[in-house]
Each structure stands twice: as C-alpha cells, then as structure tokens.
mmCIF file with all atom_site columns, C-alpha atoms in Angstrom:
data_model
loop_
_atom_site.group_PDB
_atom_site.id
_atom_site.type_symbol
_atom_site.label_atom_id
_atom_site.label_alt_id
_atom_site.label_comp_id
_atom_site.label_asym_id
_atom_site.label_entity_id
_atom_site.label_seq_id
_atom_site.pdbx_PDB_ins_code
_atom_site.Cartn_x
_atom_site.Cartn_y
_atom_site.Cartn_z
_atom_site.occupancy
_atom_site.B_iso_or_equiv
_atom_site.pdbx_formal_charge
_atom_site.auth_seq_id
_atom_site.auth_comp_id
_atom_site.auth_asym_id
_atom_site.auth_atom_id
_atom_site.pdbx_PDB_model_num
ATOM 1   C CA . MET A 1 1   ? -0.313  -0.278 0.400   1.00 57.00 ? 1   MET A CA 1
ATOM 2   C CA . THR A 1 2   ? 1.165   4.020  -0.949  1.00 65.00 ? 2   THR A CA 1
ATOM 3   C CA . ASP A 1 3   ? 0.063   7.200  0.438   1.00 80.00 ? 3   ASP A CA 1
ATOM 4   C CA . LEU A 1 4   ? -1.602  9.028  -2.032  1.00 78.00 ? 4   LEU A CA 1
ATOM 5   C CA . SER A 1 5   ? -0.004  12.053 -1.128  1.00 76.00 ? 5   SER A CA 1
ATOM 6   C CA . SER A 1 6   ? 3.157   10.714 -2.932  1.00 78.00 ? 6   SER A CA 1
ATOM 7   C CA . ARG A 1 7   ? 1.486   9.490  -5.621  1.00 77.00 ? 7   ARG A CA 1
ATOM 8   C CA . TYR A 1 8   ? -0.225  11.651 -6.663  1.00 79.00 ? 8   TYR A CA 1
ATOM 9   C CA . GLY A 1 9   ? 1.576   14.981 -5.274  1.00 77.00 ? 9   GLY A CA 1
ATOM 10  C CA . THR A 1 10  ? -0.848  17.096 -2.465  1.00 76.00 ? 10  THR A CA 1
ATOM 11  C CA . ARG A 1 11  ? -2.471  20.725 -3.094  1.00 76.00 ? 11  ARG A CA 1
ATOM 12  C CA . SER A 1 12  ? -2.002  23.594 -0.471  1.00 80.00 ? 12  SER A CA 1
ATOM 13  C CA . ARG A 1 13  ? -3.792  26.853 -1.131  1.00 82.00 ? 13  ARG A CA 1
ATOM 14  C CA . PRO A 1 14  ? -2.515  30.223 1.061   1.00 86.00 ? 14  PRO A CA 1
ATOM 15  C CA . ARG A 1 15  ? -3.731  30.931 3.892   1.00 87.00 ? 15  ARG A CA 1
ATOM 16  C CA . TRP A 1 16  ? -5.304  33.971 3.251   1.00 91.00 ? 16  TRP A CA 1
ATOM 17  C CA . PHE A 1 17  ? -7.773  32.323 -0.029  1.00 92.00 ? 17  PHE A CA 1
ATOM 18  C CA . TRP A 1 18  ? -10.534 30.906 2.001   1.00 92.00 ? 18  TRP A CA 1
ATOM 19  C CA . PRO A 1 19  ? -11.294 34.438 3.417   1.00 93.00 ? 19  PRO A CA 1
ATOM 20  C CA . ALA A 1 20  ? -10.655 36.092 0.757   1.00 95.00 ? 20  ALA A CA 1
ATOM 21  C CA . VAL A 1 21  ? -13.153 34.249 -0.479  1.00 96.00 ? 21  VAL A CA 1
ATOM 22  C CA . ALA A 1 22  ? -15.725 34.460 2.414   1.00 96.00 ? 22  ALA A CA 1
ATOM 23  C CA . ALA A 1 23  ? -15.034 38.279 2.192   1.00 97.00 ? 23  ALA A CA 1
ATOM 24  C CA . VAL A 1 24  ? -15.164 39.007 -1.661  1.00 97.00 ? 24  VAL A CA 1
ATOM 25  C CA . GLY A 1 25  ? -18.867 36.918 -0.735  1.00 96.00 ? 25  GLY A CA 1
ATOM 26  C CA . ILE A 1 26  ? -20.499 38.859 1.744   1.00 97.00 ? 26  ILE A CA 1
ATOM 27  C CA . ILE A 1 27  ? -19.428 42.403 0.273   1.00 97.00 ? 27  ILE A CA 1
ATOM 28  C CA . LEU A 1 28  ? -21.388 40.653 -3.320  1.00 97.00 ? 28  LEU A CA 1
ATOM 29  C CA . GLY A 1 29  ? -23.933 40.143 -1.109  1.00 96.00 ? 29  GLY A CA 1
ATOM 30  C CA . ILE A 1 30  ? -24.401 43.301 0.813   1.00 96.00 ? 30  ILE A CA 1
ATOM 31  C CA . SER A 1 31  ? -23.859 44.803 -2.334  1.00 95.00 ? 31  SER A CA 1
ATOM 32  C CA . PHE A 1 32  ? -27.796 43.097 -3.622  1.00 94.00 ? 32  PHE A CA 1
ATOM 33  C CA . ALA A 1 33  ? -29.247 43.746 -0.369  1.00 93.00 ? 33  ALA A CA 1
ATOM 34  C CA . ALA A 1 34  ? -28.653 47.448 -1.358  1.00 92.00 ? 34  ALA A CA 1
ATOM 35  C CA . TRP A 1 35  ? -29.534 47.359 -3.786  1.00 89.00 ? 35  TRP A CA 1
ATOM 36  C CA . VAL A 1 36  ? -32.788 44.915 -4.031  1.00 84.00 ? 36  VAL A CA 1
ATOM 37  C CA . GLY A 1 37  ? -33.027 47.593 -0.867  1.00 83.00 ? 37  GLY A CA 1
ATOM 38  C CA . PHE A 1 38  ? -33.417 50.932 -2.937  1.00 83.00 ? 38  PHE A CA 1
ATOM 39  C CA . GLN A 1 39  ? -35.753 49.851 -5.827  1.00 78.00 ? 39  GLN A CA 1
ATOM 40  C CA . ASP A 1 40  ? -38.850 51.157 -6.636  1.00 73.00 ? 40  ASP A CA 1
ATOM 41  C CA . LYS A 1 41  ? -41.577 49.414 -4.853  1.00 71.00 ? 41  LYS A CA 1
ATOM 42  C CA . PRO A 1 42  ? -43.818 46.988 -7.292  1.00 80.00 ? 42  PRO A CA 1
ATOM 43  C CA . VAL A 1 43  ? -46.926 46.793 -8.001  1.00 86.00 ? 43  VAL A CA 1
ATOM 44  C CA . THR A 1 44  ? -48.930 44.646 -5.912  1.00 88.00 ? 44  THR A CA 1
ATOM 45  C CA . GLY A 1 45  ? -52.127 42.550 -5.730  1.00 91.00 ? 45  GLY A CA 1
ATOM 46  C CA . ARG A 1 46  ? -53.657 40.014 -3.268  1.00 93.00 ? 46  ARG A CA 1
ATOM 47  C CA . VAL A 1 47  ? -56.615 38.281 -3.604  1.00 94.00 ? 47  VAL A CA 1
ATOM 48  C CA . TRP A 1 48  ? -58.665 39.795 -1.094  1.00 94.00 ? 48  TRP A CA 1
ATOM 49  C CA . GLY A 1 49  ? -61.798 36.786 -1.392  1.00 95.00 ? 49  GLY A CA 1
ATOM 50  C CA . TYR A 1 50  ? -63.911 34.874 -4.414  1.00 95.00 ? 50  TYR A CA 1
ATOM 51  C CA . ASP A 1 51  ? -67.173 33.479 -4.409  1.00 95.00 ? 51  ASP A CA 1
ATOM 52  C CA . VAL A 1 52  ? -68.496 31.248 -6.409  1.00 94.00 ? 52  VAL A CA 1
ATOM 53  C CA . LYS A 1 53  ? -72.324 33.016 -8.173  1.00 93.00 ? 53  LYS A CA 1
ATOM 54  C CA . ASP A 1 54  ? -73.619 29.508 -9.818  1.00 93.00 ? 54  ASP A CA 1
ATOM 55  C CA . ASP A 1 55  ? -72.261 27.292 -11.812 1.00 93.00 ? 55  ASP A CA 1
ATOM 56  C CA . HIS A 1 56  ? -70.867 30.105 -14.684 1.00 94.00 ? 56  HIS A CA 1
ATOM 57  C CA . ARG A 1 57  ? -70.454 32.879 -12.906 1.00 95.00 ? 57  ARG A CA 1
ATOM 58  C CA . VAL A 1 58  ? -67.643 34.090 -9.528  1.00 96.00 ? 58  VAL A CA 1
ATOM 59  C CA . THR A 1 59  ? -66.298 37.277 -8.310  1.00 96.00 ? 59  THR A CA 1
ATOM 60  C CA . ILE A 1 60  ? -63.017 37.397 -6.989  1.00 96.00 ? 60  ILE A CA 1
ATOM 61  C CA . THR A 1 61  ? -62.163 40.302 -5.023  1.00 96.00 ? 61  THR A CA 1
ATOM 62  C CA . LEU A 1 62  ? -58.363 41.921 -4.937  1.00 95.00 ? 62  LEU A CA 1
ATOM 63  C CA . ASP A 1 63  ? -56.602 44.398 -2.839  1.00 93.00 ? 63  ASP A CA 1
ATOM 64  C CA . VAL A 1 64  ? -53.993 46.183 -5.099  1.00 92.00 ? 64  VAL A CA 1
ATOM 65  C CA . ILE A 1 65  ? -50.934 48.128 -2.989  1.00 90.00 ? 65  ILE A CA 1
ATOM 66  C CA . ARG A 1 66  ? -49.162 50.774 -5.202  1.00 87.00 ? 66  ARG A CA 1
ATOM 67  C CA . PRO A 1 67  ? -46.372 53.772 -3.751  1.00 81.00 ? 67  PRO A CA 1
ATOM 68  C CA . ASP A 1 68  ? -47.387 56.270 -6.179  1.00 81.00 ? 68  ASP A CA 1
ATOM 69  C CA . PRO A 1 69  ? -50.811 56.629 -8.054  1.00 84.00 ? 69  PRO A CA 1
ATOM 70  C CA . LEU A 1 70  ? -50.115 54.439 -10.787 1.00 85.00 ? 70  LEU A CA 1
ATOM 71  C CA . ALA A 1 71  ? -52.803 52.685 -12.577 1.00 89.00 ? 71  ALA A CA 1
ATOM 72  C CA . VAL A 1 72  ? -52.328 49.280 -12.690 1.00 91.00 ? 72  VAL A CA 1
ATOM 73  C CA . ARG A 1 73  ? -53.825 46.358 -14.686 1.00 93.00 ? 73  ARG A CA 1
ATOM 74  C CA . CYS A 1 74  ? -54.698 43.051 -13.602 1.00 93.00 ? 74  CYS A CA 1
ATOM 75  C CA . THR A 1 75  ? -55.058 38.832 -14.465 1.00 95.00 ? 75  THR A CA 1
ATOM 76  C CA . VAL A 1 76  ? -57.523 36.897 -12.569 1.00 96.00 ? 76  VAL A CA 1
ATOM 77  C CA . TYR A 1 77  ? -58.437 33.055 -12.966 1.00 96.00 ? 77  TYR A CA 1
ATOM 78  C CA . ALA A 1 78  ? -61.278 31.201 -12.141 1.00 96.00 ? 78  ALA A CA 1
ATOM 79  C CA . GLN A 1 79  ? -60.112 27.946 -11.852 1.00 95.00 ? 79  GLN A CA 1
ATOM 80  C CA . ALA A 1 80  ? -62.525 24.235 -11.382 1.00 95.00 ? 80  ALA A CA 1
ATOM 81  C CA . ALA A 1 81  ? -61.809 22.113 -9.152  1.00 94.00 ? 81  ALA A CA 1
ATOM 82  C CA . ASP A 1 82  ? -60.049 19.688 -11.916 1.00 95.00 ? 82  ASP A CA 1
ATOM 83  C CA . HIS A 1 83  ? -57.383 23.075 -11.888 1.00 94.00 ? 83  HIS A CA 1
ATOM 84  C CA . SER A 1 84  ? -58.192 23.909 -14.776 1.00 95.00 ? 84  SER A CA 1
ATOM 85  C CA . ILE A 1 85  ? -58.172 27.444 -16.389 1.00 95.00 ? 85  ILE A CA 1
ATOM 86  C CA . VAL A 1 86  ? -62.360 27.355 -16.887 1.00 96.00 ? 86  VAL A CA 1
ATOM 87  C CA . GLY A 1 87  ? -62.649 31.963 -16.495 1.00 95.00 ? 87  GLY A CA 1
ATOM 88  C CA . GLU A 1 88  ? -60.499 35.065 -16.969 1.00 96.00 ? 88  GLU A CA 1
ATOM 89  C CA . LYS A 1 89  ? -60.724 37.959 -17.140 1.00 96.00 ? 89  LYS A CA 1
ATOM 90  C CA . THR A 1 90  ? -57.350 41.261 -17.271 1.00 95.00 ? 90  THR A CA 1
ATOM 91  C CA . VAL A 1 91  ? -58.824 44.298 -15.699 1.00 94.00 ? 91  VAL A CA 1
ATOM 92  C CA . ASP A 1 92  ? -57.593 48.127 -15.637 1.00 93.00 ? 92  ASP A CA 1
ATOM 93  C CA . VAL A 1 93  ? -57.508 49.929 -12.939 1.00 91.00 ? 93  VAL A CA 1
ATOM 94  C CA . PRO A 1 94  ? -57.298 53.828 -12.889 1.00 90.00 ? 94  PRO A CA 1
ATOM 95  C CA . ALA A 1 95  ? -54.431 55.716 -10.777 1.00 88.00 ? 95  ALA A CA 1
ATOM 96  C CA . SER A 1 96  ? -55.573 56.297 -7.591  1.00 85.00 ? 96  SER A CA 1
ATOM 97  C CA . ASP A 1 97  ? -54.144 58.587 -4.406  1.00 85.00 ? 97  ASP A CA 1
ATOM 98  C CA . GLN A 1 98  ? -54.798 55.918 -2.702  1.00 86.00 ? 98  GLN A CA 1
ATOM 99  C CA . LYS A 1 99  ? -52.328 52.938 -1.313  1.00 87.00 ? 99  LYS A CA 1
ATOM 100 C CA . LYS A 1 100 ? -54.490 49.928 -1.353  1.00 90.00 ? 100 LYS A CA 1
ATOM 101 C CA . THR A 1 101 ? -57.765 50.122 -3.825  1.00 91.00 ? 101 THR A CA 1
ATOM 102 C CA . ARG A 1 102 ? -60.394 47.100 -3.550  1.00 93.00 ? 102 ARG A CA 1
ATOM 103 C CA . VAL A 1 103 ? -61.710 45.508 -7.087  1.00 94.00 ? 103 VAL A CA 1
ATOM 104 C CA . THR A 1 104 ? -64.290 43.254 -7.017  1.00 95.00 ? 104 THR A CA 1
ATOM 105 C CA . ILE A 1 105 ? -64.315 41.691 -10.131 1.00 95.00 ? 105 ILE A CA 1
ATOM 106 C CA . PRO A 1 106 ? -67.255 39.160 -11.854 1.00 96.00 ? 106 PRO A CA 1
ATOM 107 C CA . VAL A 1 107 ? -65.389 36.464 -14.271 1.00 96.00 ? 107 VAL A CA 1
ATOM 108 C CA . GLN A 1 108 ? -67.731 34.129 -16.842 1.00 96.00 ? 108 GLN A CA 1
ATOM 109 C CA . THR A 1 109 ? -66.607 31.033 -17.061 1.00 96.00 ? 109 THR A CA 1
ATOM 110 C CA . GLU A 1 110 ? -67.330 28.046 -18.292 1.00 96.00 ? 110 GLU A CA 1
ATOM 111 C CA . ARG A 1 111 ? -68.263 25.576 -15.327 1.00 94.00 ? 111 ARG A CA 1
ATOM 112 C CA . ARG A 1 112 ? -68.526 25.783 -12.143 1.00 95.00 ? 112 ARG A CA 1
ATOM 113 C CA . ALA A 1 113 ? -65.379 27.072 -11.066 1.00 95.00 ? 113 ALA A CA 1
ATOM 114 C CA . VAL A 1 114 ? -63.876 25.969 -6.943  1.00 95.00 ? 114 VAL A CA 1
ATOM 115 C CA . THR A 1 115 ? -61.734 29.036 -7.608  1.00 94.00 ? 115 THR A CA 1
ATOM 116 C CA . GLY A 1 116 ? -60.337 32.617 -8.304  1.00 94.00 ? 116 GLY A CA 1
ATOM 117 C CA . VAL A 1 117 ? -56.791 33.354 -8.626  1.00 95.00 ? 117 VAL A CA 1
ATOM 118 C CA . LEU A 1 118 ? -54.250 36.434 -9.413  1.00 94.00 ? 118 LEU A CA 1
ATOM 119 C CA . ARG A 1 119 ? -51.748 36.187 -11.761 1.00 94.00 ? 119 ARG A CA 1
ATOM 120 C CA . THR A 1 120 ? -50.188 39.391 -12.190 1.00 91.00 ? 120 THR A CA 1
ATOM 121 C CA . CYS A 1 121 ? -50.892 42.640 -11.392 1.00 91.00 ? 121 CYS A CA 1
ATOM 122 C CA . ALA A 1 122 ? -48.872 45.257 -12.822 1.00 88.00 ? 122 ALA A CA 1
ATOM 123 C CA . GLU A 1 123 ? -48.153 48.597 -13.642 1.00 87.00 ? 123 GLU A CA 1
ATOM 124 C CA . GLN A 1 124 ? -49.604 49.364 -17.328 1.00 80.00 ? 124 GLN A CA 1
ATOM 125 C CA . ARG A 1 125 ? -47.827 51.588 -19.652 1.00 75.00 ? 125 ARG A CA 1
#
C-alpha cells in the first residue's frame, strides 16, 4: 500500500484563500441587498376573497397595493376542481391617491369554478 499524497502529490492553498473567498461573498451579498433595497417598490396584488355565484359566474376581490398613484392592469382567473382554468379576465384599475385599493372583478366561466386566482398585477404602460 502506498500513501495517496506520495503517489499524486498535494495541493496547498495559501492561508488567505478561504478568508478572501468569504470576504468577496459577503461584499457581493451586501451589494445585492443594497441594490434590492433601493429599487422602486413594485405594484402588488392579493386575493382578498372570491365568491362562486353559480355554474357560470365567480367574483374575485383583490387588494391592489401601489406606491404611487399609478394605473394598474390585473389579470385573474377562475379554476375548476380539476385545476383547469375555466374563466379569465383582465381589468384596468385607474390611478388613485390611495395606496391600497379593493377591486371586485366578475368573471364568466365555462363551467363551475371552485376558486379565484390572481395571475398578475403590474403597472399599466
């Protein structure tokens, strides 16, 4: 039996190698956190609730949160029990001085829906 280090040799790194790698990683992490922190706050939306009216109608209520009085476009859809999309609608929410706006969206469905889902809410361009 032979020792592997005598057969293949050893590679030694300088003592400063791993502390330098850690320092670079920390600097990159702090830089990324600062960059994210100074970005404009995005428009967000949340489903506040939904109501299945009948086999062909559902209403979805959203809370739209925006940092500035921007016009927003939101897309919602209704899902059936088998997770298929049975109805979809896109609505424009006009600009408002309120940061949080509650919007109710009626959606026509091809068959009975069991839930309402928010797909996107974004600044209207």
